[in-house]
Short mmCIF file of C-alpha atoms in Angstrom, two decimals:
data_model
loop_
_atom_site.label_atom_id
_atom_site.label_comp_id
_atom_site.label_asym_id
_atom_site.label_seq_id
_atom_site.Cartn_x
_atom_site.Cartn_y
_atom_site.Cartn_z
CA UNK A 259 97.14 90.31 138.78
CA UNK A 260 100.17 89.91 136.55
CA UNK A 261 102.02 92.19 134.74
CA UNK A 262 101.67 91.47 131.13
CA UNK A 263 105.21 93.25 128.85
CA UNK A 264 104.95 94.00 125.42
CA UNK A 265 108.68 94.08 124.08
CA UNK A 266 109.30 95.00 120.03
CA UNK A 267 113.00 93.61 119.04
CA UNK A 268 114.92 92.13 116.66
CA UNK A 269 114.43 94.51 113.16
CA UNK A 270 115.68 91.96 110.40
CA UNK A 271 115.54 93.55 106.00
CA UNK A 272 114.09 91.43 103.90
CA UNK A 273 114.21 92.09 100.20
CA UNK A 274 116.23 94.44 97.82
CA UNK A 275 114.26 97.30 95.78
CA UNK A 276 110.85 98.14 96.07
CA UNK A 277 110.03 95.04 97.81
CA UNK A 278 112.00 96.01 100.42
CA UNK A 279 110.75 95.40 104.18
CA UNK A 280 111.46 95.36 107.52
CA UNK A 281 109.50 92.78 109.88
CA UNK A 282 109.98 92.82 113.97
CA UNK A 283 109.69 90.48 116.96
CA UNK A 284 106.65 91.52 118.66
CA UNK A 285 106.23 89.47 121.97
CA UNK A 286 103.62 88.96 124.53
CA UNK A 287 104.64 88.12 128.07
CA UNK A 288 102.50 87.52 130.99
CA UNK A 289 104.64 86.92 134.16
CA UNK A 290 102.30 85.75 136.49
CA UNK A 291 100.23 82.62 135.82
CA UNK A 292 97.59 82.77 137.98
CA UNK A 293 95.66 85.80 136.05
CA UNK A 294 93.90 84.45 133.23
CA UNK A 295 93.73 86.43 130.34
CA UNK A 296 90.02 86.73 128.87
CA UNK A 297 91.76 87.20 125.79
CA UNK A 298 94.93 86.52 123.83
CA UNK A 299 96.03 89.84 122.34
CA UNK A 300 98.17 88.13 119.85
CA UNK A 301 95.76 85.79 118.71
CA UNK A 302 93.08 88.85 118.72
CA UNK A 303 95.85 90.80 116.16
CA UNK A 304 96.53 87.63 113.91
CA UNK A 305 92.38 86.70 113.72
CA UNK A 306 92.07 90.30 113.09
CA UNK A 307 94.62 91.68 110.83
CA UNK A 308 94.10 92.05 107.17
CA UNK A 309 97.68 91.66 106.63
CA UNK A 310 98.31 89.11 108.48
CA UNK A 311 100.30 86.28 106.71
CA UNK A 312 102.64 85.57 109.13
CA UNK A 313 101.04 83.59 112.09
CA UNK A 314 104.56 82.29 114.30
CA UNK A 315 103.24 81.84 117.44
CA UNK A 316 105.94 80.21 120.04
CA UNK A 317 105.87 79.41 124.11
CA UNK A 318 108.80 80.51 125.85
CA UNK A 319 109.47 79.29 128.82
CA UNK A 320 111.01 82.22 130.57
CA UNK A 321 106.76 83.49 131.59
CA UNK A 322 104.13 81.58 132.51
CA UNK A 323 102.33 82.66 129.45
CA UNK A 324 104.18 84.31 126.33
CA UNK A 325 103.83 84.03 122.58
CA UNK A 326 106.20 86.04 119.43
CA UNK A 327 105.12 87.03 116.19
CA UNK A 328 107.03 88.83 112.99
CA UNK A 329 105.73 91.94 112.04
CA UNK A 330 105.73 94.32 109.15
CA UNK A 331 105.60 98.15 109.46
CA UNK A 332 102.77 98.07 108.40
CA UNK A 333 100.90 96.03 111.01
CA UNK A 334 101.85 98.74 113.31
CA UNK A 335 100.32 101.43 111.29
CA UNK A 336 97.05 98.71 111.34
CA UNK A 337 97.29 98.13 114.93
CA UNK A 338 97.75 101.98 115.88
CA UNK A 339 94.52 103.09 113.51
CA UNK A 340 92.32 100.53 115.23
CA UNK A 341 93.28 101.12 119.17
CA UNK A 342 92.73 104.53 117.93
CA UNK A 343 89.20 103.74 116.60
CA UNK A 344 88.01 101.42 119.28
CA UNK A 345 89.71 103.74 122.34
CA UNK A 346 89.17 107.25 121.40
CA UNK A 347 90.85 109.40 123.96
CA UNK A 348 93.03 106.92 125.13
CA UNK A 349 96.90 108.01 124.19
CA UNK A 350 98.47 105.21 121.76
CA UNK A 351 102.35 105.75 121.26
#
């Protein structure tokens, strides 16, 4: 099986005032191409995420199987209450 890396990077502001954000490179990296994933966990968040409206999904060519996305703050917060709801018990950081 490969080891799949989850890395968060590259905080950019966006905005001035109260529309103020902050979005983040959120990438997927599978380093071993001969374990299949049964499914994509960044297409799973951007099918699944009400606030989704951001949907840059990219190959690098550094892993057998990778993909980036931007993300808001506030995806996080989304992401953290569902993998709480669907994997109670289970620590989330």
């Amino acid at each position: 099986d490969g080891a799949v890396n989850i890395k968060v990077s590259d905080p950019v502001h966006h905005g001035d005032g109260m529309g103020k954000y902050t979005s983040y490179r959120v990438q997927y990296m599978e380093e071993n191409s001969s374990h299949i994933m049964s499914q994509d966990p960044i297409a799973d968040f951007n099918n699944n995420n009400p606030n989704n409206n951001n949907n840059n999904n990219h190959n690098d060519n550094n892993y057998d199987n990778s993909a980036w996305v931007l993300r808001r703050y506030s995806d996080f917060v989304w992401l953290y209450e569902r993998l709480q709801k669907e994997r109670a018990g289970a620590i989330v950081p």
